[in-house]
Amino acid sequence: MDILKSFAHPEELLALFRFKLGGCDAVIPKYDYGTMSPSMKVCLELLVRTSRSFAAVIQALDEELRGAVCNFYLVLRALDTVEDDMSIPNEVKVPMLKNFHHNLLDPDWKFMDSKDKDAVVLQEFPHISKEFRALPEKYRDVIWDVCAKMGNGMTVFLERKVDTLEEWDEYCHYVAGLVGIGLARLFSASGLEESSLGMDTALANRVGLFLQKTNIIRDYLEDLNDDRIFWPKAVWSKYRPDIGDFAKPEYQQEALACLNELITNALELIPSSLHFMSQLHNQSVFNFVAIPQVMAIATLERCYNNPKVFSGVVKIRKGEAVRMMMGSSSFDKVKAIMKHFVVQIKARIPESDPHSKQTHSLCQKALSLCDTSQQYSTSSIYPPLYVSMGLMLSAIAYNYWSQIGQWYEDLL
Ligand code: D61
Ligand code: MG
């Protein structure tokens, strides 16, 4: 049980405990289920069932944006479910992806033959498309446009694998950069953020790239077992002729060097991530953007030079995740969290690593942008042991009885 691991980290027990007491306004949904339309209820259920890490932050968005972002998520999750479904032959899949956006206008379209874990969004698609058609035009335009571009882009990488770093950026643009671009446009369209945010597509793209690259790096083993490869060949082939070799203990040195090179590449995106967040004014939008970014940097820190990436799943402890989410409520706090993880990475760069200099200078650059007097570190005073014990008992009780415990169960 994850909670027991947090016992070794008293500050996380404190976070779980405060969270239980309702100290986390950022991620507790607040809406009236009673006045909702039946299709909206289905959509909310689909959101909670299919999104491992985004359901809570989407539901916590201001009313004005919540419906549009929820719909944006479900439409793209449905599209991604087609992309990911290995049981659909490419001759069927290519036209499905290319024409997917037209399904938004067809009240009856659904797909009952998917074998994917998220097949339910395709089976229940009429509820999603109904909510889409009920949205204001300014939001529909964005969702429609991104859905068309993403569907087309996904077909590019169905037949061929990601080779160069440019192609890695291109693939990540289709599946996540376009989400960042769409979100920035939705924020601007809502009037909650400035219109200039939605116009800087290169910046919003990189915010999405940071999340997707982190996922791809972390999911090496899971993707390998599913016979999928998203690590760019131009990078891994420098270390081994077969990417599967990284999972063999005798090639651990090569595996770690490759892993660290990809993490170094992802670290280049930190300045853009910070710059994007610095422009946000609305609190709910800020939390929605910052929480995934902070989770990503924590994940990169956990993965850096870590052989476990090649033998199992590298996860952020629940207590750690909750503590970060609660701490992500202002730009200064986010800078403090980022600084904390970048410092950890910097301290762990092996002298022998082929990219140590580059990694070091990117950490340095990130740290210069994270300059803040805010504190985020385990060095803060620990509660006395008996307090920790009490907190642990509360946390265990929390784990059993909490109504909202479910959502963070699957977090990252
Ligand atoms: C702010 C907040 C959230 C952001 C953001 C900025 C910028 C970009 C993104 C979220 C996109 C994040 C992608 C990272 C996670 N990767 C995946 O889920 C992969 O699928 C990518 C294609 C579908 C993307 C759907 C999506 C995801 C998150 C959203 C969103 C839409 C809309 C609004 C808010 C968040 C990955 O999926 C894994 C799986 O199938 O379980 C894959 O197939 O590679
Ligand atoms: Mg996918």
Short mmCIF file of C-alpha atoms and ligand atoms in Angstrom, two decimals:
data_model
loop_
_atom_site.label_atom_id
_atom_site.label_comp_id
_atom_site.label_asym_id
_atom_site.label_seq_id
_atom_site.Cartn_x
_atom_site.Cartn_y
_atom_site.Cartn_z
CA MET A 1 0.00 0.00 0.00
CA ASP A 2 1.34 3.35 -1.07
CA ILE A 3 0.33 5.04 2.16
CA LEU A 4 2.87 2.98 4.07
CA LYS A 5 5.66 4.31 1.88
CA SER A 6 4.61 7.83 2.82
CA PHE A 7 5.26 6.91 6.45
CA ALA A 8 8.92 7.39 5.69
CA HIS A 9 8.02 10.92 4.51
CA PRO A 10 6.08 12.65 7.30
CA GLU A 11 5.45 15.77 5.22
CA GLU A 12 3.44 13.62 2.82
CA LEU A 13 1.28 12.25 5.63
CA LEU A 14 0.62 15.84 6.57
CA ALA A 15 -0.40 16.56 2.99
CA LEU A 16 -2.71 13.55 2.82
CA PHE A 17 -4.24 14.56 6.14
CA ARG A 18 -4.83 18.19 5.11
CA PHE A 19 -6.20 16.95 1.82
CA LYS A 20 -8.67 14.81 3.80
CA LEU A 21 -9.74 17.87 5.75
CA GLY A 22 -10.58 19.62 2.49
CA GLY A 23 -7.52 21.79 2.27
CA CYS A 24 -7.22 21.16 -1.42
CA ASP A 25 -9.70 23.49 -3.09
CA ALA A 26 -7.73 23.20 -6.28
CA VAL A 27 -8.76 19.67 -7.07
CA ILE A 28 -12.11 19.06 -5.41
CA PRO A 29 -14.89 19.40 -7.97
CA LYS A 30 -17.68 21.78 -7.06
CA TYR A 31 -20.77 21.52 -9.26
CA ASP A 32 -24.45 20.74 -9.07
CA TYR A 33 -25.04 17.21 -10.30
CA GLY A 34 -28.82 17.67 -9.94
CA THR A 35 -29.30 20.28 -12.66
CA MET A 36 -27.13 18.50 -15.22
CA SER A 37 -28.39 17.08 -18.53
CA PRO A 38 -28.27 13.27 -18.92
CA SER A 39 -25.55 13.43 -21.60
CA MET A 40 -23.45 15.74 -19.41
CA LYS A 41 -23.70 13.20 -16.58
CA VAL A 42 -22.51 10.45 -18.91
CA CYS A 43 -19.63 12.67 -20.05
CA LEU A 44 -18.53 13.31 -16.47
CA GLU A 45 -18.60 9.59 -15.77
CA LEU A 46 -16.55 8.94 -18.91
CA LEU A 47 -14.06 11.59 -17.84
CA VAL A 48 -13.56 10.00 -14.43
CA ARG A 49 -13.36 6.49 -15.91
CA THR A 50 -10.83 7.27 -18.63
CA SER A 51 -8.59 10.00 -17.37
CA ARG A 52 -5.95 8.88 -14.99
CA SER A 53 -4.62 12.27 -14.10
CA PHE A 54 -6.80 14.96 -15.67
CA ALA A 55 -10.33 14.31 -14.32
CA ALA A 56 -9.89 16.25 -11.10
CA VAL A 57 -8.18 19.33 -12.56
CA ILE A 58 -10.71 19.54 -15.41
CA GLN A 59 -13.63 19.39 -12.98
CA ALA A 60 -12.08 22.08 -10.84
CA LEU A 61 -12.00 24.56 -13.77
CA ASP A 62 -14.30 27.58 -13.62
CA GLU A 63 -17.81 26.81 -14.89
CA GLU A 64 -17.22 28.84 -18.07
CA LEU A 65 -14.48 26.50 -19.30
CA ARG A 66 -15.32 23.17 -17.63
CA GLY A 67 -17.75 21.84 -20.21
CA ALA A 68 -15.61 22.79 -23.19
CA VAL A 69 -12.41 21.31 -21.76
CA CYS A 70 -14.20 18.15 -20.63
CA ASN A 71 -15.60 17.72 -24.13
CA PHE A 72 -12.20 18.48 -25.70
CA TYR A 73 -10.67 15.77 -23.52
CA LEU A 74 -13.30 13.13 -24.35
CA VAL A 75 -13.28 13.80 -28.10
CA LEU A 76 -9.48 13.45 -28.21
CA ARG A 77 -9.49 10.45 -25.87
CA ALA A 78 -11.92 8.78 -28.30
CA LEU A 79 -9.62 9.61 -31.22
CA ASP A 80 -6.60 8.31 -29.30
CA THR A 81 -8.49 5.11 -28.51
CA VAL A 82 -8.78 4.48 -32.25
CA GLU A 83 -5.05 5.22 -32.68
CA ASP A 84 -4.07 2.90 -29.83
CA ASP A 85 -6.37 -0.02 -30.76
CA MET A 86 -4.06 -2.69 -32.20
CA SER A 87 -7.04 -4.84 -33.25
CA ILE A 88 -8.10 -2.32 -35.95
CA PRO A 89 -6.16 -2.96 -39.20
CA ASN A 90 -4.44 0.12 -40.67
CA GLU A 91 -6.60 0.09 -43.84
CA VAL A 92 -9.60 0.68 -41.56
CA LYS A 93 -7.81 2.87 -39.05
CA VAL A 94 -6.38 5.47 -41.48
CA PRO A 95 -9.74 6.66 -42.86
CA MET A 96 -11.27 6.45 -39.37
CA LEU A 97 -8.63 8.82 -37.98
CA LYS A 98 -8.73 11.17 -40.98
CA ASN A 99 -12.51 11.55 -40.87
CA PHE A 100 -12.99 11.35 -37.14
CA HIS A 101 -13.97 15.02 -36.70
CA HIS A 102 -17.03 14.52 -38.92
CA ASN A 103 -18.42 12.10 -36.30
CA LEU A 104 -18.98 15.15 -34.09
CA LEU A 105 -21.86 16.21 -36.35
CA ASP A 106 -23.45 12.74 -36.60
CA PRO A 107 -25.78 12.13 -33.62
CA ASP A 108 -25.71 8.35 -34.17
CA TRP A 109 -22.03 7.65 -34.74
CA LYS A 110 -20.46 5.18 -32.35
CA PHE A 111 -17.98 2.32 -32.56
CA MET A 112 -18.70 -0.89 -30.70
CA ASP A 113 -15.78 -3.07 -31.89
CA SER A 114 -12.84 -1.54 -30.07
CA LYS A 115 -10.75 -3.79 -27.86
CA ASP A 116 -8.90 -0.88 -26.24
CA LYS A 117 -9.04 -0.25 -22.49
CA ASP A 118 -10.90 3.02 -23.11
CA ALA A 119 -13.38 1.54 -25.65
CA VAL A 120 -16.26 2.96 -23.59
CA VAL A 121 -15.70 6.48 -25.03
CA LEU A 122 -16.31 5.09 -28.52
CA GLN A 123 -19.36 3.09 -27.40
CA GLU A 124 -20.86 6.14 -25.67
CA PHE A 125 -19.76 8.63 -28.34
CA PRO A 126 -23.32 9.91 -29.06
CA HIS A 127 -23.33 11.54 -25.59
CA ILE A 128 -19.97 13.18 -26.31
CA SER A 129 -21.00 14.47 -29.74
CA LYS A 130 -24.29 15.76 -28.31
CA GLU A 131 -22.44 17.84 -25.73
CA PHE A 132 -20.09 19.05 -28.49
CA ARG A 133 -23.00 20.36 -30.58
CA ALA A 134 -24.41 22.15 -27.52
CA LEU A 135 -21.19 24.14 -26.98
CA PRO A 136 -20.78 27.79 -28.04
CA GLU A 137 -19.29 28.14 -31.53
CA LYS A 138 -16.03 29.69 -30.24
CA TYR A 139 -15.29 26.41 -28.42
CA ARG A 140 -16.62 24.11 -31.16
CA ASP A 141 -14.26 25.71 -33.70
CA VAL A 142 -11.21 24.89 -31.58
CA ILE A 143 -12.23 21.29 -30.80
CA TRP A 144 -13.16 20.62 -34.42
CA ASP A 145 -9.89 22.06 -35.75
CA VAL A 146 -7.64 20.20 -33.29
CA CYS A 147 -9.54 16.93 -33.80
CA ALA A 148 -9.08 17.17 -37.59
CA LYS A 149 -5.36 17.99 -37.31
CA MET A 150 -4.64 15.33 -34.69
CA GLY A 151 -6.46 12.60 -36.63
CA ASN A 152 -4.51 13.43 -39.78
CA GLY A 153 -1.23 13.66 -37.91
CA MET A 154 -1.68 10.31 -36.20
CA THR A 155 -1.86 8.55 -39.56
CA VAL A 156 1.65 9.77 -40.40
CA PHE A 157 3.15 7.54 -37.71
CA LEU A 158 0.97 4.45 -38.14
CA GLU A 159 3.21 2.90 -40.79
CA ARG A 160 6.58 4.24 -39.75
CA LYS A 161 8.36 4.59 -36.44
CA VAL A 162 9.80 7.73 -34.89
CA ASP A 163 13.39 8.15 -36.09
CA THR A 164 14.99 11.57 -35.65
CA LEU A 165 14.50 14.04 -32.81
CA GLU A 166 12.60 16.24 -35.28
CA GLU A 167 10.19 13.35 -35.88
CA TRP A 168 9.88 12.85 -32.12
CA ASP A 169 8.81 16.49 -31.83
CA GLU A 170 6.46 16.00 -34.76
CA TYR A 171 4.73 12.95 -33.27
CA CYS A 172 4.44 14.65 -29.87
CA HIS A 173 3.03 17.73 -31.61
CA TYR A 174 0.18 15.68 -33.09
CA VAL A 175 -0.80 13.88 -29.89
CA ALA A 176 -0.03 16.47 -27.20
CA GLY A 177 1.26 19.75 -28.67
CA LEU A 178 -2.05 20.21 -30.46
CA VAL A 179 -3.80 19.69 -27.10
CA GLY A 180 -1.69 22.48 -25.61
CA ILE A 181 -2.48 24.72 -28.59
CA GLY A 182 -6.20 23.93 -28.37
CA LEU A 183 -6.29 24.54 -24.62
CA ALA A 184 -4.56 27.91 -24.95
CA ARG A 185 -7.12 28.87 -27.59
CA LEU A 186 -9.99 27.73 -25.34
CA PHE A 187 -8.59 29.75 -22.41
CA SER A 188 -8.42 32.85 -24.60
CA ALA A 189 -11.86 32.27 -26.12
CA SER A 190 -13.36 32.05 -22.63
CA GLY A 191 -12.06 35.49 -21.78
CA LEU A 192 -10.46 34.07 -18.62
CA GLU A 193 -7.01 34.53 -20.17
CA GLU A 194 -5.55 37.07 -22.57
CA SER A 195 -6.05 36.58 -26.28
CA SER A 196 -2.28 36.61 -26.87
CA LEU A 197 -2.00 33.25 -25.06
CA GLY A 198 -4.02 31.47 -27.71
CA MET A 199 -1.96 33.03 -30.47
CA ASP A 200 1.45 31.80 -29.32
CA THR A 201 1.04 28.31 -30.72
CA ALA A 202 4.77 27.47 -30.59
CA LEU A 203 4.79 28.07 -26.84
CA ALA A 204 1.56 26.13 -26.13
CA ASN A 205 2.90 23.28 -28.29
CA ARG A 206 5.94 22.93 -26.06
CA VAL A 207 3.80 22.76 -22.91
CA GLY A 208 2.15 19.67 -24.40
CA LEU A 209 5.45 18.24 -25.63
CA PHE A 210 6.83 18.32 -22.10
CA LEU A 211 4.00 16.08 -20.85
CA GLN A 212 4.08 13.65 -23.76
CA LYS A 213 7.87 13.24 -23.81
CA THR A 214 7.80 12.54 -20.07
CA ASN A 215 5.15 9.84 -20.59
CA ILE A 216 7.06 8.30 -23.48
CA ILE A 217 10.30 8.21 -21.49
CA ARG A 218 8.64 6.71 -18.40
CA ASP A 219 6.60 4.13 -20.35
CA TYR A 220 9.58 2.46 -22.08
CA LEU A 221 8.89 -1.01 -20.69
CA GLU A 222 5.10 -0.90 -20.92
CA ASP A 223 5.28 0.22 -24.56
CA LEU A 224 7.98 -2.35 -25.38
CA ASN A 225 5.79 -5.13 -23.96
CA ASP A 226 2.92 -3.89 -26.15
CA ASP A 227 5.27 -3.94 -29.12
CA ARG A 228 5.23 -0.14 -29.51
CA ILE A 229 8.26 2.05 -29.69
CA PHE A 230 8.08 5.81 -29.17
CA TRP A 231 11.72 6.43 -28.26
CA PRO A 232 13.41 8.05 -31.29
CA LYS A 233 15.61 5.56 -33.13
CA ALA A 234 18.30 8.14 -33.95
CA VAL A 235 18.96 8.30 -30.19
CA TRP A 236 18.58 4.69 -29.00
CA SER A 237 20.46 3.22 -31.96
CA LYS A 238 23.59 5.10 -30.82
CA TYR A 239 23.68 2.82 -27.79
CA ARG A 240 22.28 -0.54 -28.97
CA PRO A 241 21.17 -1.96 -32.34
CA ASP A 242 18.00 -3.33 -30.67
CA ILE A 243 15.99 -1.13 -28.29
CA GLY A 244 14.81 -4.28 -26.50
CA ASP A 245 18.37 -4.77 -25.24
CA PHE A 246 17.86 -1.97 -22.71
CA ALA A 247 15.64 -4.30 -20.70
CA LYS A 248 18.55 -6.75 -20.33
CA PRO A 249 20.71 -6.18 -17.22
CA GLU A 250 23.96 -6.61 -19.18
CA TYR A 251 23.20 -3.41 -21.13
CA GLN A 252 22.28 -1.22 -18.16
CA GLN A 253 25.04 1.32 -18.85
CA GLU A 254 23.82 1.85 -22.42
CA ALA A 255 20.21 1.95 -21.29
CA LEU A 256 20.90 4.63 -18.69
CA ALA A 257 22.93 6.75 -21.10
CA CYS A 258 20.05 6.67 -23.59
CA LEU A 259 17.47 7.41 -20.90
CA ASN A 260 19.50 10.35 -19.62
CA GLU A 261 19.91 11.74 -23.14
CA LEU A 262 16.13 11.73 -23.67
CA ILE A 263 15.50 13.29 -20.26
CA THR A 264 18.04 15.97 -21.14
CA ASN A 265 16.09 16.64 -24.32
CA ALA A 266 12.86 17.01 -22.30
CA LEU A 267 14.54 19.39 -19.83
CA GLU A 268 14.97 21.86 -22.71
CA LEU A 269 11.22 22.45 -22.47
CA ILE A 270 11.22 23.73 -18.88
CA PRO A 271 11.77 27.41 -19.79
CA SER A 272 8.74 27.30 -22.13
CA SER A 273 6.65 25.59 -19.49
CA LEU A 274 7.51 28.32 -16.96
CA HIS A 275 6.95 31.10 -19.48
CA PHE A 276 3.50 29.76 -20.35
CA MET A 277 2.50 29.50 -16.68
CA SER A 278 3.80 33.00 -15.95
CA GLN A 279 1.14 34.40 -18.29
CA LEU A 280 -1.88 32.83 -16.60
CA HIS A 281 -4.25 35.01 -14.56
CA ASN A 282 -7.15 32.74 -13.66
CA GLN A 283 -6.59 30.55 -10.59
CA SER A 284 -8.44 27.48 -11.86
CA VAL A 285 -6.66 27.65 -15.21
CA PHE A 286 -3.35 28.04 -13.43
CA ASN A 287 -3.91 24.92 -11.30
CA PHE A 288 -5.11 22.98 -14.34
CA VAL A 289 -1.91 23.79 -16.25
CA ALA A 290 0.57 23.71 -13.36
CA ILE A 291 -0.36 20.39 -11.75
CA PRO A 292 0.47 18.23 -14.81
CA GLN A 293 3.68 20.22 -15.42
CA VAL A 294 4.82 19.70 -11.84
CA MET A 295 3.97 15.97 -12.02
CA ALA A 296 6.06 15.76 -15.18
CA ILE A 297 9.17 17.29 -13.66
CA ALA A 298 8.78 15.00 -10.63
CA THR A 299 8.51 12.02 -12.99
CA LEU A 300 11.62 13.05 -14.92
CA GLU A 301 13.52 13.40 -11.65
CA ARG A 302 12.38 9.95 -10.56
CA CYS A 303 13.38 8.44 -13.92
CA TYR A 304 16.75 10.18 -14.34
CA ASN A 305 19.58 7.62 -14.27
CA ASN A 306 17.13 5.12 -12.74
CA PRO A 307 17.52 1.46 -13.86
CA LYS A 308 13.95 0.75 -12.68
CA VAL A 309 12.67 2.40 -15.88
CA PHE A 310 13.89 -0.78 -17.62
CA SER A 311 12.53 -3.33 -15.18
CA GLY A 312 9.20 -2.00 -13.92
CA VAL A 313 7.03 1.03 -13.40
CA VAL A 314 8.45 4.23 -11.96
CA LYS A 315 5.74 6.00 -10.02
CA ILE A 316 5.33 9.09 -7.90
CA ARG A 317 4.05 8.16 -4.45
CA LYS A 318 0.46 9.21 -3.81
CA GLY A 319 1.44 11.33 -0.83
CA GLU A 320 4.06 13.06 -2.92
CA ALA A 321 1.53 13.72 -5.69
CA VAL A 322 -1.06 15.13 -3.31
CA ARG A 323 1.56 17.34 -1.66
CA MET A 324 2.65 18.72 -5.02
CA MET A 325 -0.90 19.32 -6.21
CA MET A 326 -1.71 21.25 -3.06
CA GLY A 327 1.49 23.19 -3.42
CA SER A 328 0.91 24.20 -7.06
CA SER A 329 -1.38 27.13 -6.39
CA SER A 330 0.87 30.05 -7.39
CA PHE A 331 3.68 30.73 -9.81
CA ASP A 332 6.15 31.19 -6.95
CA LYS A 333 5.17 27.87 -5.39
CA VAL A 334 5.47 26.11 -8.73
CA LYS A 335 8.93 27.57 -9.22
CA ALA A 336 9.89 26.26 -5.78
CA ILE A 337 8.69 22.76 -6.66
CA MET A 338 10.45 22.80 -10.03
CA LYS A 339 13.63 24.02 -8.36
CA HIS A 340 13.42 21.18 -5.83
CA PHE A 341 13.36 18.51 -8.55
CA VAL A 342 15.90 20.15 -10.84
CA VAL A 343 18.33 20.40 -7.91
CA GLN A 344 17.86 16.64 -7.34
CA ILE A 345 18.57 15.83 -10.98
CA LYS A 346 21.61 18.09 -11.06
CA ALA A 347 23.03 16.38 -8.00
CA ARG A 348 22.65 12.95 -9.61
CA ILE A 349 24.31 13.59 -12.99
CA PRO A 350 26.98 10.90 -13.37
CA GLU A 351 30.35 12.35 -14.32
CA SER A 352 30.72 9.62 -16.91
CA ASP A 353 27.39 10.36 -18.60
CA PRO A 354 27.95 11.30 -22.27
CA HIS A 355 25.58 14.28 -21.95
CA SER A 356 26.50 15.37 -18.42
CA LYS A 357 27.63 18.85 -19.53
CA GLN A 358 24.46 19.50 -21.48
CA THR A 359 22.25 18.17 -18.67
CA HIS A 360 24.12 20.31 -16.18
CA SER A 361 23.73 23.50 -18.19
CA LEU A 362 20.01 22.88 -18.79
CA CYS A 363 19.52 22.36 -15.04
CA GLN A 364 21.44 25.56 -14.44
CA LYS A 365 19.25 27.43 -16.92
CA ALA A 366 16.07 26.06 -15.32
CA LEU A 367 17.31 26.98 -11.85
CA SER A 368 18.02 30.55 -12.92
CA LEU A 369 14.36 30.80 -14.00
CA CYS A 370 13.12 29.21 -10.74
CA ASP A 371 14.71 31.83 -8.53
CA THR A 372 12.27 32.34 -5.65
CA SER A 373 12.25 32.65 -1.88
CA GLN A 374 9.40 30.15 -1.69
CA GLN A 375 10.25 26.90 0.09
CA TYR A 376 9.52 23.41 -1.08
CA SER A 377 11.67 20.73 0.36
CA THR A 378 11.71 17.98 2.89
CA SER A 379 14.11 20.03 4.99
CA SER A 380 11.17 21.79 6.66
CA ILE A 381 10.72 20.75 10.29
CA TYR A 382 9.37 17.22 10.67
CA PRO A 383 6.50 16.71 13.07
CA PRO A 384 7.43 14.74 16.19
CA LEU A 385 7.11 10.98 15.82
CA TYR A 386 3.81 10.70 17.73
CA VAL A 387 2.26 13.26 15.39
CA SER A 388 3.46 11.21 12.43
CA MET A 389 1.88 8.12 13.98
CA GLY A 390 -1.42 9.90 14.43
CA LEU A 391 -1.27 11.22 10.89
CA MET A 392 -0.53 7.77 9.58
CA LEU A 393 -3.62 6.37 11.30
CA SER A 394 -5.73 9.19 9.85
CA ALA A 395 -4.23 8.59 6.46
CA ILE A 396 -4.98 4.88 6.61
CA ALA A 397 -8.56 5.61 7.66
CA TYR A 398 -8.71 8.13 4.84
CA ASN A 399 -7.61 5.51 2.36
CA TYR A 400 -10.48 3.24 3.41
CA TRP A 401 -13.33 5.69 3.73
CA SER A 402 -12.71 8.59 1.42
CA GLN A 403 -15.30 9.15 -1.28
CA ILE A 404 -12.84 10.99 -3.41
CA GLY A 405 -9.99 8.61 -2.84
CA GLN A 406 -10.66 6.87 -6.13
CA TRP A 407 -9.41 9.54 -8.52
CA TYR A 408 -5.91 9.84 -7.28
CA GLU A 409 -5.68 6.05 -6.99
CA ASP A 410 -4.64 5.93 -10.66
CA LEU A 411 -2.75 9.17 -10.63
CA LEU A 412 0.22 8.99 -13.02
C1 D61 B 1 -2.34 22.00 -19.75
C2 D61 B 1 -3.03 20.98 -19.14
C3 D61 B 1 -3.11 19.75 -19.74
C4 D61 B 1 -2.46 19.53 -20.96
C5 D61 B 1 -1.75 20.57 -21.54
C6 D61 B 1 -1.71 21.81 -20.94
C7 D61 B 1 -1.13 20.36 -22.77
C8 D61 B 1 -1.18 19.14 -23.36
C9 D61 B 1 -1.87 18.10 -22.78
C10 D61 B 1 -2.51 18.28 -21.57
C11 D61 B 1 -1.89 16.78 -23.46
C12 D61 B 1 -1.19 15.78 -22.60
C13 D61 B 1 -0.83 14.53 -23.25
C14 D61 B 1 -0.01 13.72 -22.25
C15 D61 B 1 -0.68 12.43 -21.93
N1 D61 B 1 -0.65 11.62 -23.11
C16 D61 B 1 -1.71 10.92 -23.54
O1 D61 B 1 -2.77 10.95 -22.95
C17 D61 B 1 -1.48 10.14 -24.82
O2 D61 B 1 -2.51 10.35 -25.73
C18 D61 B 1 -2.35 11.54 -26.46
C19 D61 B 1 -3.53 11.77 -27.41
C20 D61 B 1 -4.81 12.11 -26.68
C21 D61 B 1 -4.67 13.32 -25.83
C22 D61 B 1 -5.94 13.53 -25.13
C23 D61 B 1 -5.88 14.58 -24.04
C24 D61 B 1 -5.08 14.39 -22.94
C25 D61 B 1 -5.10 15.29 -21.91
C26 D61 B 1 -5.95 16.40 -21.97
C27 D61 B 1 -6.75 16.57 -23.10
C28 D61 B 1 -6.70 15.66 -24.13
C29 D61 B 1 -7.65 17.65 -23.14
C30 D61 B 1 -7.71 18.52 -22.10
C31 D61 B 1 -6.91 18.34 -20.98
C32 D61 B 1 -6.03 17.30 -20.92
C33 D61 B 1 -1.32 8.67 -24.48
O3 D61 B 1 -2.50 8.17 -23.94
C34 D61 B 1 -2.28 7.15 -23.01
C35 D61 B 1 -3.55 6.36 -22.87
O4 D61 B 1 -4.17 6.05 -23.90
O5 D61 B 1 -3.94 6.08 -21.76
C36 D61 B 1 -0.92 7.96 -25.76
O6 D61 B 1 -1.69 7.23 -26.33
O7 D61 B 1 0.23 8.21 -26.14
MG MG B 2 -2.13 7.18 -28.45
#
